[in-house]
Amino acid sequence: MERHRSWAEPWKVKVVEPIRMLTSEQRQEALEASGYNTFLLRSEEVYIDLLTDSGTSAMSDWQWAGMMLGDEAYAGSRNFYHLEEAIQQYYGYHYIVPTHQGRGAENLLSKVLVRPGDYVPGNMYFTTTRLHQELAGGTFVDVIVPEAHDPTYEGPFKGNVDLCALEELIARVGAERIPYVCVAGTVNMAGGQPVSMTNMRELRELTARHGIRVMLDATRAVENAYFIQQREPGFHERSVAEILREFCSYTDGCTMSGKKDALVNIGGWLALNDAVLYEEASNLVVVYEGLHTYGGMAGRDMEAMARGIVESVQDDHMHARVGQVEYLGHKLIDLGVPIVRPVGGHAVYLDAKAFYPHMTQDQFPAQALAAYLYADSGVRAMERGVVSAGRDATTGKHHYPKLELVRLTIPRRVYTQAHMDIVAESVAAVYGARAGASGLTMIHEPRYLRFFQARFKPLHTG
Ligand SMILES: *Cc1c(COP(=O)(O)O)cnc(C)c1O
C-alpha cells in the first residue's frame, strides 16, 4: 500500500521570491546581448534558473537563525569550531581547512601534492579540479568506467573507477608519479552518476598496495550516499549519514564545495587526515584565502554551512531532493526526449548529440540547445560538452568529449513540481523543433575555463 502513495518535501515555504518570464522578443534580445552564453545572461532575464545547483539552494529557518550568531572575530571564530565539529562528525576527517568555495580547496590540495610531471587519475574530469592539477604541473588521466561515456546505458554506478585502467596507469608511469587518485561522488560531468561502496573499498585496497593516496571530491558525496542506500545490496537499512561516513573512510581527505550538498550560498573546505599535509595546507591557506579559522568565509557563513551539513544528511531531505530530479527526468523520458540514463542526483542531462545529429561538435550543439531552450521559455540551463571541455594544454586543440550535454540543474529546496512541469514542456517543444535548429560559431574565447565567458553567434540566422 504505502509504496503507491505520493511523497512530498519535508518542509513548507516561509518566504517567496517573485520571478517573471520576459516576452519572446525580449528573450531573443537578451540571448544576442549575452553572446548565446547562458552564463552571460542577467538573472532578471531568467524565468526558471537551472544553470547550476551551486550556491543556489534555499536555506532553512534554522540556518538563517545561525546567520545571526556569526562570530566575526578575525581569529578563532566559534563558528569555525562548529563547522569543524560537523565535518568531523558527518564526514569523519581529522583536520579541516576552510576555503571560500571548492576551487579554493582544489588550489591548496594541488599546490601541496602535485609536482611537475605528475599524473592525477580521476573518475572523469571536472573543470576547476583539472585546471588546478594542470596549473600545478600535473596531467589528468581519466579512469572512469567506459559505460560512463554511454548516455543510454542504464547502470546503477556509472561513476565507478575503472580499476584495470588505474592499474595500467600505475604500471606505465610508476606509483611515485601519482600523488593521489581524485575520486568524485557523484560524477558531475558523467550526468550525476554515483560510485558504489564496493568500488571505493576495492579502490582503497588497490591504492594501499601501491602507497597512493585517495582524495575525494566530496561536493555531492551525500547524494552519492543516497544512491548507495537505494541501489547497492546491503545498504537499504542504513542511514545516508552512516553510508557517507563509511564512504569517506576509504579516502585520505577531501575537497568540498559547500555550495552544493551543504545547502549554503558560499563556502567550502579542504579536509585531511595527515598532520604533515595539514600543516602545509593550513599555512598556504593564509596566502590564498585567509586565516585557517575562516579561509575566506564570514563567521555567519561558516555557521550556516555547519547547520547545512546536519540538514543535508537527513534521509527525508535526500529523498525529496533526488526525488524531484527523478520526477523531471522521468517526465522527459515519457515525452520521448533523449537524456542521460539513469537520471542523476542533481540534474537531468539532455543528450545534445541525439537532439542535433546534423551538427558536428565544432558547431557546439549543446551550447546551441541551451540557447534554444532559453529562447523558448526563459529556462536557463548550462552547456556540458566541447565548450566546457576546453583545449588540450599541450596541443592547443579542442578536447572532444564523448558526451555533448545540456544540464538542467535543480537547486535544492527552491522550485516546485509545477516548475518542473513547465521545464519539461519547454524541453519537449525544443525537441519537437530540432530538425530546423542550427549550430553556433565561437567569436570570443577566454584563456581559462572558457565556458563561463565565451561568446557565440548563430551559423545561420533566421
Ligand atoms: C562545483 C564543483 C567544484 C568546484 O567548487 P566551487 O565551489 O564552484 O569552486 C568541484 N567539483 C565539483 C564536482 C563541482 O561540482
Short mmCIF file of C-alpha atoms and ligand atoms in Angstrom, two decimals:
data_model
loop_
_atom_site.label_atom_id
_atom_site.label_comp_id
_atom_site.label_asym_id
_atom_site.label_seq_id
_atom_site.Cartn_x
_atom_site.Cartn_y
_atom_site.Cartn_z
CA MET A 1 0.00 0.00 0.00
CA GLU A 2 2.50 2.58 1.27
CA ARG A 3 4.66 2.23 -1.82
CA HIS A 4 1.94 3.59 -4.10
CA ARG A 5 1.45 6.81 -2.14
CA SER A 6 2.93 10.14 -3.28
CA TRP A 7 5.75 11.73 -1.33
CA ALA A 8 6.25 15.42 -0.54
CA GLU A 9 9.03 17.71 0.61
CA PRO A 10 9.77 17.67 4.37
CA TRP A 11 9.32 21.46 4.67
CA LYS A 12 6.88 24.27 3.93
CA VAL A 13 7.62 27.66 2.34
CA LYS A 14 8.06 30.71 4.60
CA VAL A 15 9.46 33.36 2.23
CA VAL A 16 8.93 33.72 -1.53
CA GLU A 17 10.91 35.48 -4.26
CA PRO A 18 8.89 36.65 -7.29
CA ILE A 19 10.02 35.57 -10.77
CA ARG A 20 8.72 36.52 -14.21
CA MET A 21 9.08 35.48 -17.82
CA LEU A 22 10.16 38.08 -20.39
CA THR A 23 8.41 38.24 -23.75
CA SER A 24 9.71 36.19 -26.63
CA GLU A 25 11.25 39.31 -28.29
CA GLN A 26 12.95 40.33 -25.03
CA ARG A 27 14.37 36.84 -24.61
CA GLN A 28 15.77 36.88 -28.13
CA GLU A 29 17.40 40.27 -27.47
CA ALA A 30 18.86 39.05 -24.18
CA LEU A 31 20.28 35.98 -25.92
CA GLU A 32 22.03 38.09 -28.56
CA ALA A 33 23.35 40.52 -25.95
CA SER A 34 24.80 37.60 -23.95
CA GLY A 35 26.60 36.06 -26.93
CA TYR A 36 24.43 32.92 -26.77
CA ASN A 37 26.10 32.01 -23.48
CA THR A 38 23.65 31.42 -20.61
CA PHE A 39 26.39 32.38 -18.12
CA LEU A 40 26.26 35.92 -19.51
CA LEU A 41 22.50 36.40 -19.05
CA ARG A 42 21.33 38.58 -16.21
CA SER A 43 19.44 36.72 -13.51
CA GLU A 44 16.45 39.03 -14.05
CA GLU A 45 16.20 37.86 -17.66
CA VAL A 46 15.69 34.28 -16.48
CA TYR A 47 12.35 32.67 -15.59
CA ILE A 48 13.33 29.28 -14.12
CA ASP A 49 17.04 29.15 -13.34
CA LEU A 50 18.54 25.68 -13.79
CA LEU A 51 22.03 26.94 -14.62
CA THR A 52 23.53 25.32 -11.57
CA ASP A 53 22.84 23.86 -8.13
CA SER A 54 25.89 25.75 -6.88
CA GLY A 55 25.13 28.28 -4.17
CA THR A 56 21.50 28.43 -5.29
CA SER A 57 19.89 26.38 -2.51
CA ALA A 58 17.27 27.77 -0.14
CA MET A 59 18.45 27.88 3.45
CA SER A 60 16.22 26.75 6.32
CA ASP A 61 14.96 28.95 9.16
CA TRP A 62 17.49 27.16 11.41
CA GLN A 63 20.34 28.15 9.07
CA TRP A 64 19.10 31.76 8.87
CA ALA A 65 18.88 31.86 12.67
CA GLY A 66 22.51 30.68 12.69
CA MET A 67 23.48 33.62 10.46
CA MET A 68 22.58 35.93 13.36
CA LEU A 69 25.01 34.04 15.59
CA GLY A 70 28.02 34.90 13.42
CA ASP A 71 31.17 35.43 15.48
CA GLU A 72 33.11 37.77 13.22
CA ALA A 73 36.37 37.68 15.15
CA TYR A 74 39.35 37.58 12.77
CA ALA A 75 40.83 34.60 14.60
CA GLY A 76 39.24 31.64 16.34
CA SER A 77 35.58 32.33 15.49
CA ARG A 78 33.28 29.99 17.38
CA ASN A 79 31.51 29.25 14.09
CA PHE A 80 34.71 27.71 12.73
CA TYR A 81 34.70 25.20 15.59
CA HIS A 82 31.04 24.34 14.91
CA LEU A 83 31.93 23.75 11.27
CA GLU A 84 34.95 21.66 12.18
CA GLU A 85 32.84 19.52 14.53
CA ALA A 86 30.13 18.99 11.89
CA ILE A 87 32.67 17.87 9.27
CA GLN A 88 34.45 15.59 11.73
CA GLN A 89 31.16 14.05 12.83
CA TYR A 90 29.49 13.55 9.45
CA TYR A 91 32.45 13.16 7.05
CA GLY A 92 34.91 11.73 9.56
CA TYR A 93 38.10 13.61 8.64
CA HIS A 94 40.55 14.89 11.30
CA TYR A 95 41.82 18.24 10.01
CA ILE A 96 39.74 20.96 8.36
CA VAL A 97 40.96 23.95 6.33
CA PRO A 98 38.06 26.28 5.44
CA THR A 99 38.07 27.88 1.97
CA HIS A 100 35.79 30.35 0.22
CA GLN A 101 34.49 27.60 -2.09
CA GLY A 102 35.53 24.30 -3.69
CA ARG A 103 38.17 25.60 -6.08
CA GLY A 104 39.98 27.30 -3.20
CA ALA A 105 40.41 23.84 -1.66
CA GLU A 106 41.45 22.38 -5.05
CA ASN A 107 44.14 25.04 -5.36
CA LEU A 108 45.56 24.21 -1.93
CA LEU A 109 45.47 20.45 -2.50
CA SER A 110 47.12 20.72 -5.93
CA LYS A 111 49.82 23.04 -4.61
CA VAL A 112 50.58 20.75 -1.67
CA LEU A 113 50.59 17.43 -3.53
CA VAL A 114 51.08 17.81 -7.30
CA ARG A 115 54.59 18.24 -8.76
CA PRO A 116 55.51 18.94 -12.42
CA GLY A 117 55.43 15.66 -14.37
CA ASP A 118 52.90 14.01 -12.04
CA TYR A 119 49.75 12.21 -13.18
CA VAL A 120 46.42 12.62 -11.38
CA PRO A 121 43.91 9.90 -12.28
CA GLY A 122 40.25 10.70 -11.71
CA ASN A 123 36.77 9.33 -12.46
CA MET A 124 36.18 11.84 -15.24
CA TYR A 125 37.48 15.38 -15.15
CA PHE A 126 35.85 18.36 -13.51
CA THR A 127 36.62 21.80 -14.99
CA THR A 128 38.17 23.61 -11.99
CA THR A 129 39.67 20.45 -10.46
CA ARG A 130 41.60 19.56 -13.61
CA LEU A 131 42.73 23.13 -14.19
CA HIS A 132 44.31 23.35 -10.71
CA GLN A 133 46.04 20.00 -11.26
CA GLU A 134 47.40 21.30 -14.57
CA LEU A 135 48.46 24.67 -13.17
CA ALA A 136 50.50 22.72 -10.60
CA GLY A 137 52.23 20.84 -13.46
CA GLY A 138 50.19 17.64 -13.34
CA THR A 139 48.39 15.73 -16.09
CA PHE A 140 44.85 14.50 -15.53
CA VAL A 141 44.12 10.91 -16.64
CA ASP A 142 40.51 9.73 -16.97
CA VAL A 143 39.96 6.35 -15.28
CA ILE A 144 36.17 6.25 -15.13
CA VAL A 145 34.43 3.03 -16.27
CA PRO A 146 33.79 3.09 -20.05
CA GLU A 147 29.98 2.90 -19.71
CA ALA A 148 30.05 6.40 -18.17
CA HIS A 149 30.50 7.71 -21.72
CA ASP A 150 27.35 5.97 -22.97
CA PRO A 151 24.30 8.11 -22.17
CA THR A 152 21.84 5.28 -22.90
CA TYR A 153 23.42 2.59 -20.70
CA GLU A 154 21.28 2.01 -17.56
CA GLY A 155 23.92 1.03 -14.98
CA PRO A 156 23.43 1.79 -11.26
CA PHE A 157 27.01 3.01 -10.66
CA LYS A 158 28.31 4.66 -13.82
CA GLY A 159 30.63 6.85 -11.75
CA ASN A 160 32.86 3.92 -10.71
CA VAL A 161 36.62 3.98 -11.14
CA ASP A 162 37.92 1.53 -13.77
CA LEU A 163 40.40 -0.31 -11.55
CA CYS A 164 42.07 -2.05 -14.52
CA ALA A 165 42.70 1.28 -16.23
CA LEU A 166 44.15 2.61 -12.97
CA GLU A 167 46.45 -0.42 -12.59
CA GLU A 168 47.66 0.04 -16.16
CA LEU A 169 48.46 3.68 -15.47
CA ILE A 170 50.38 2.73 -12.31
CA ALA A 171 52.35 0.14 -14.29
CA ARG A 172 53.06 2.64 -17.07
CA VAL A 173 54.15 5.75 -15.12
CA GLY A 174 55.01 4.32 -11.67
CA ALA A 175 53.25 4.88 -8.34
CA GLU A 176 55.74 7.59 -7.34
CA ARG A 177 54.42 9.79 -10.20
CA ILE A 178 50.84 9.55 -8.88
CA PRO A 179 50.38 11.79 -5.82
CA TYR A 180 46.76 10.76 -5.37
CA VAL A 181 43.69 9.40 -7.12
CA CYS A 182 40.96 12.03 -7.30
CA VAL A 183 37.59 10.34 -6.93
CA ALA A 184 34.33 12.26 -7.20
CA GLY A 185 30.96 11.02 -5.99
CA THR A 186 28.62 11.71 -7.72
CA VAL A 187 30.30 12.41 -11.07
CA ASN A 188 29.07 15.76 -12.34
CA MET A 189 30.38 15.53 -15.91
CA ALA A 190 29.03 11.98 -16.37
CA GLY A 191 25.49 13.13 -15.56
CA GLY A 192 25.50 13.00 -11.77
CA GLN A 193 26.27 9.27 -11.68
CA PRO A 194 27.26 7.62 -8.38
CA VAL A 195 30.20 5.47 -7.24
CA SER A 196 29.43 2.23 -5.37
CA MET A 197 30.76 1.41 -1.90
CA THR A 198 32.24 -1.79 -3.33
CA ASN A 199 34.21 0.23 -5.88
CA MET A 200 35.51 2.51 -3.11
CA ARG A 201 36.62 -0.46 -0.98
CA GLU A 202 38.43 -2.00 -3.95
CA LEU A 203 39.99 1.32 -4.90
CA ARG A 204 41.26 1.65 -1.34
CA GLU A 205 42.80 -1.82 -1.44
CA LEU A 206 44.49 -1.24 -4.80
CA THR A 207 45.92 2.16 -3.93
CA ALA A 208 47.06 0.99 -0.47
CA ARG A 209 49.15 -1.72 -2.13
CA HIS A 210 50.97 0.97 -4.12
CA GLY A 211 51.10 3.61 -1.40
CA ILE A 212 48.91 6.05 -3.33
CA ARG A 213 46.51 8.41 -1.56
CA VAL A 214 42.82 8.75 -2.42
CA MET A 215 41.33 12.23 -2.33
CA LEU A 216 37.57 12.65 -2.54
CA ASP A 217 35.81 15.44 -4.38
CA ALA A 218 33.04 15.41 -1.76
CA THR A 219 30.91 18.10 -3.43
CA ARG A 220 27.94 15.72 -3.87
CA ALA A 221 29.01 12.80 -1.68
CA VAL A 222 25.74 12.94 0.30
CA GLU A 223 23.76 12.46 -2.90
CA ASN A 224 26.14 9.60 -3.73
CA ALA A 225 25.42 8.06 -0.32
CA TYR A 226 21.69 8.26 -1.04
CA PHE A 227 22.16 6.33 -4.30
CA ILE A 228 24.15 3.65 -2.44
CA GLN A 229 21.27 3.34 0.03
CA GLN A 230 18.77 2.99 -2.81
CA ARG A 231 20.76 0.82 -5.24
CA GLU A 232 23.53 -1.19 -3.59
CA PRO A 233 22.70 -4.52 -1.96
CA GLY A 234 23.18 -4.46 1.81
CA PHE A 235 22.66 -0.72 2.31
CA HIS A 236 18.90 -0.31 2.24
CA GLU A 237 18.51 -0.33 6.01
CA ARG A 238 21.42 2.03 6.68
CA SER A 239 21.06 5.79 7.00
CA VAL A 240 22.53 8.22 4.49
CA ALA A 241 24.68 9.62 7.32
CA GLU A 242 26.17 6.20 8.14
CA ILE A 243 26.84 5.47 4.48
CA LEU A 244 28.56 8.84 4.00
CA ARG A 245 30.90 8.14 6.95
CA GLU A 246 31.89 4.77 5.55
CA PHE A 247 32.35 6.18 2.03
CA CYS A 248 34.73 8.89 3.28
CA SER A 249 36.61 6.39 5.44
CA TYR A 250 38.20 4.89 2.30
CA THR A 251 39.81 8.23 1.44
CA ASP A 252 42.62 10.35 2.92
CA GLY A 253 40.89 13.70 2.65
CA CYS A 254 38.53 15.72 0.52
CA THR A 255 37.94 18.96 -1.29
CA MET A 256 34.44 20.31 -0.88
CA SER A 257 32.19 22.87 -2.48
CA GLY A 258 29.72 23.59 0.32
CA LYS A 259 27.61 25.40 -2.29
CA LYS A 260 26.17 22.04 -3.41
CA ASP A 261 25.29 19.34 -0.83
CA ALA A 262 25.86 21.58 2.20
CA LEU A 263 22.91 23.89 1.40
CA VAL A 264 24.72 27.25 1.54
CA ASN A 265 25.25 30.13 -0.87
CA ILE A 266 29.02 30.24 -0.35
CA GLY A 267 31.68 28.12 1.36
CA GLY A 268 33.96 25.12 1.08
CA TRP A 269 36.76 23.23 2.76
CA LEU A 270 39.77 21.01 2.42
CA ALA A 271 39.86 18.07 4.83
CA LEU A 272 42.93 15.93 5.53
CA ASN A 273 43.85 13.09 7.86
CA ASP A 274 47.63 13.54 7.59
CA ALA A 275 49.13 16.01 10.10
CA VAL A 276 52.09 16.96 7.90
CA LEU A 277 49.93 17.74 4.87
CA TYR A 278 47.56 19.68 7.10
CA GLU A 279 50.42 21.76 8.44
CA GLU A 280 51.38 22.73 4.87
CA ALA A 281 47.80 23.40 3.72
CA SER A 282 46.88 25.45 6.80
CA ASN A 283 49.96 27.58 6.12
CA LEU A 284 49.17 28.02 2.40
CA VAL A 285 45.54 28.98 3.08
CA VAL A 286 46.83 32.18 4.68
CA VAL A 287 48.32 33.16 1.30
CA TYR A 288 45.27 32.46 -0.87
CA GLU A 289 42.10 32.54 1.25
CA GLY A 290 42.54 33.92 4.76
CA LEU A 291 43.47 32.74 8.24
CA HIS A 292 42.99 28.98 8.85
CA THR A 293 39.96 29.64 11.07
CA TYR A 294 37.92 31.43 8.38
CA GLY A 295 39.51 30.76 4.96
CA GLY A 296 37.58 33.44 3.04
CA MET A 297 34.24 32.99 4.82
CA ALA A 298 32.44 35.23 7.28
CA GLY A 299 31.66 33.63 10.64
CA ARG A 300 27.96 33.60 9.76
CA ASP A 301 28.71 31.70 6.54
CA MET A 302 30.55 29.02 8.49
CA GLU A 303 27.61 28.70 10.92
CA ALA A 304 25.15 28.34 8.04
CA MET A 305 27.33 25.63 6.49
CA ALA A 306 27.76 23.76 9.79
CA ARG A 307 23.96 23.63 10.09
CA GLY A 308 23.52 22.87 6.39
CA ILE A 309 25.70 19.78 6.77
CA VAL A 310 23.44 18.47 9.55
CA GLU A 311 20.34 19.01 7.39
CA SER A 312 21.92 17.61 4.24
CA VAL A 313 22.42 14.10 5.60
CA GLN A 314 18.77 13.61 6.69
CA ASP A 315 17.17 10.74 4.77
CA ASP A 316 13.90 12.58 4.13
CA HIS A 317 15.74 15.62 2.74
CA MET A 318 17.73 13.46 0.33
CA HIS A 319 14.66 11.53 -0.73
CA ALA A 320 12.87 14.76 -1.68
CA ARG A 321 15.96 16.29 -3.29
CA VAL A 322 16.82 13.40 -5.58
CA GLY A 323 13.12 12.57 -5.95
CA GLN A 324 12.47 15.94 -7.57
CA VAL A 325 15.32 15.45 -10.06
CA GLU A 326 13.97 11.99 -10.90
CA TYR A 327 10.46 13.42 -11.33
CA LEU A 328 11.70 15.80 -14.04
CA GLY A 329 13.87 13.11 -15.66
CA HIS A 330 11.07 10.55 -15.90
CA LYS A 331 8.70 13.14 -17.26
CA LEU A 332 11.17 13.86 -20.08
CA ILE A 333 11.69 10.14 -20.74
CA ASP A 334 7.90 9.75 -21.03
CA LEU A 335 7.88 12.61 -23.55
CA GLY A 336 10.48 10.76 -25.64
CA VAL A 337 13.29 13.26 -25.00
CA PRO A 338 16.85 11.78 -25.09
CA ILE A 339 18.51 12.24 -21.68
CA VAL A 340 21.42 10.60 -19.87
CA ARG A 341 20.22 7.40 -18.19
CA PRO A 342 19.75 6.69 -15.39
CA VAL A 343 18.68 10.11 -14.05
CA GLY A 344 21.46 11.68 -11.94
CA GLY A 345 21.39 13.12 -8.43
CA HIS A 346 21.47 16.86 -9.01
CA ALA A 347 20.48 17.35 -12.62
CA VAL A 348 18.86 16.00 -15.73
CA TYR A 349 21.25 15.98 -18.70
CA LEU A 350 19.87 16.39 -22.21
CA ASP A 351 21.79 14.45 -24.86
CA ALA A 352 22.53 17.21 -27.38
CA LYS A 353 24.13 14.80 -29.87
CA ALA A 354 20.83 12.91 -30.04
CA PHE A 355 18.88 16.19 -30.35
CA TYR A 356 21.03 17.50 -33.19
CA PRO A 357 22.72 14.67 -35.11
CA HIS A 358 23.08 17.06 -38.04
CA MET A 359 25.57 19.26 -36.14
CA THR A 360 29.27 18.48 -35.69
CA GLN A 361 30.88 19.11 -32.29
CA ASP A 362 32.61 22.15 -33.81
CA GLN A 363 29.14 23.68 -34.15
CA PHE A 364 28.65 23.43 -30.37
CA PRO A 365 25.34 21.52 -30.33
CA ALA A 366 24.93 21.65 -26.54
CA GLN A 367 25.64 25.39 -26.44
CA ALA A 368 23.02 25.85 -29.18
CA LEU A 369 20.47 23.67 -27.36
CA ALA A 370 20.82 25.71 -24.14
CA ALA A 371 20.22 28.86 -26.21
CA TYR A 372 17.11 27.42 -27.92
CA LEU A 373 15.71 26.39 -24.54
CA TYR A 374 16.15 29.90 -23.13
CA ALA A 375 14.56 31.41 -26.23
CA ASP A 376 11.56 29.08 -25.88
CA SER A 377 10.69 29.69 -22.23
CA GLY A 378 13.30 31.67 -20.28
CA VAL A 379 14.57 28.45 -18.68
CA ARG A 380 18.32 28.73 -18.15
CA ALA A 381 20.48 25.60 -18.46
CA MET A 382 24.23 25.01 -18.94
CA GLU A 383 26.43 23.52 -21.66
CA ARG A 384 28.46 20.47 -20.66
CA GLY A 385 30.17 19.50 -23.91
CA VAL A 386 33.06 20.64 -26.06
CA VAL A 387 32.94 24.23 -24.78
CA SER A 388 33.25 23.11 -21.15
CA ALA A 389 35.94 20.56 -22.05
CA GLY A 390 38.27 23.33 -23.30
CA ARG A 391 41.56 22.80 -25.10
CA ASP A 392 44.38 20.31 -24.58
CA ALA A 393 47.11 22.04 -22.52
CA THR A 394 49.92 20.81 -24.82
CA THR A 395 48.45 20.57 -28.35
CA GLY A 396 46.07 23.55 -28.03
CA LYS A 397 43.33 21.56 -29.81
CA HIS A 398 39.73 21.24 -28.56
CA HIS A 399 39.08 18.33 -26.23
CA TYR A 400 36.19 16.44 -27.90
CA PRO A 401 34.26 14.76 -25.06
CA LYS A 402 32.11 11.78 -25.99
CA LEU A 403 29.21 13.37 -24.15
CA GLU A 404 27.69 16.55 -25.52
CA LEU A 405 25.18 17.53 -22.83
CA VAL A 406 22.94 20.29 -21.57
CA ARG A 407 22.49 20.24 -17.83
CA LEU A 408 19.17 21.13 -16.22
CA THR A 409 20.43 21.55 -12.67
CA ILE A 410 17.92 21.62 -9.86
CA PRO A 411 18.65 23.96 -6.94
CA ARG A 412 17.84 22.38 -3.56
CA ARG A 413 14.52 23.32 -1.91
CA VAL A 414 13.80 26.13 -4.41
CA TYR A 415 11.35 25.09 -7.15
CA THR A 416 8.07 23.19 -7.08
CA GLN A 417 6.72 20.32 -9.11
CA ALA A 418 4.77 22.84 -11.21
CA HIS A 419 8.04 24.49 -12.23
CA MET A 420 9.35 21.09 -13.26
CA ASP A 421 6.26 20.59 -15.45
CA ILE A 422 6.90 23.91 -17.23
CA VAL A 423 10.52 22.92 -17.86
CA ALA A 424 9.55 19.52 -19.26
CA GLU A 425 7.01 21.08 -21.65
CA SER A 426 9.57 23.58 -22.91
CA VAL A 427 12.24 20.93 -23.48
CA ALA A 428 9.70 18.82 -25.37
CA ALA A 429 8.84 21.82 -27.58
CA VAL A 430 12.51 22.45 -28.38
CA TYR A 431 12.96 18.75 -29.13
CA GLY A 432 9.97 18.91 -31.49
CA ALA A 433 11.64 21.74 -33.41
CA ARG A 434 15.04 20.01 -33.55
CA ALA A 435 15.21 19.47 -37.32
CA GLY A 436 15.31 23.21 -38.05
CA ALA A 437 17.98 24.02 -35.46
CA SER A 438 21.39 25.32 -36.44
CA GLY A 439 24.72 25.47 -34.62
CA LEU A 440 26.94 28.27 -33.37
CA THR A 441 30.37 29.67 -34.03
CA MET A 442 32.64 30.98 -31.25
CA ILE A 443 33.56 34.63 -31.64
CA HIS A 444 35.33 35.21 -28.31
CA GLU A 445 37.33 32.61 -26.39
CA PRO A 446 38.86 33.34 -22.95
CA ARG A 447 42.03 31.51 -21.96
CA TYR A 448 40.83 29.81 -18.75
CA LEU A 449 37.55 27.91 -18.22
CA ARG A 450 36.20 29.37 -21.44
CA PHE A 451 32.62 28.15 -20.97
CA PHE A 452 32.00 30.85 -18.37
CA GLN A 453 32.73 33.83 -20.64
CA ALA A 454 32.91 32.68 -24.29
CA ARG A 455 30.67 34.40 -26.85
CA PHE A 456 28.97 32.89 -29.87
CA LYS A 457 26.82 33.75 -32.85
CA PRO A 458 24.48 31.61 -34.93
CA LEU A 459 25.97 29.90 -38.00
CA HIS A 460 22.78 30.61 -39.91
CA THR A 461 20.38 33.30 -38.89
CA GLY A 462 16.66 33.01 -39.43
C1 LIG B 1 31.24 22.95 -8.17
C2 LIG B 1 32.23 21.87 -8.16
C3 LIG B 1 33.57 22.09 -7.82
C4 LIG B 1 34.14 23.47 -7.55
O1 LIG B 1 33.53 24.09 -6.49
P1 LIG B 1 33.24 25.68 -6.43
O2 LIG B 1 32.59 25.85 -5.10
O3 LIG B 1 32.35 26.02 -7.58
O4 LIG B 1 34.56 26.37 -6.52
C5 LIG B 1 34.41 20.99 -7.77
N1 LIG B 1 33.99 19.75 -8.08
C6 LIG B 1 32.72 19.50 -8.45
C7 LIG B 1 32.29 18.13 -8.79
C8 LIG B 1 31.81 20.55 -8.51
O5 LIG B 1 30.54 20.31 -8.91
#
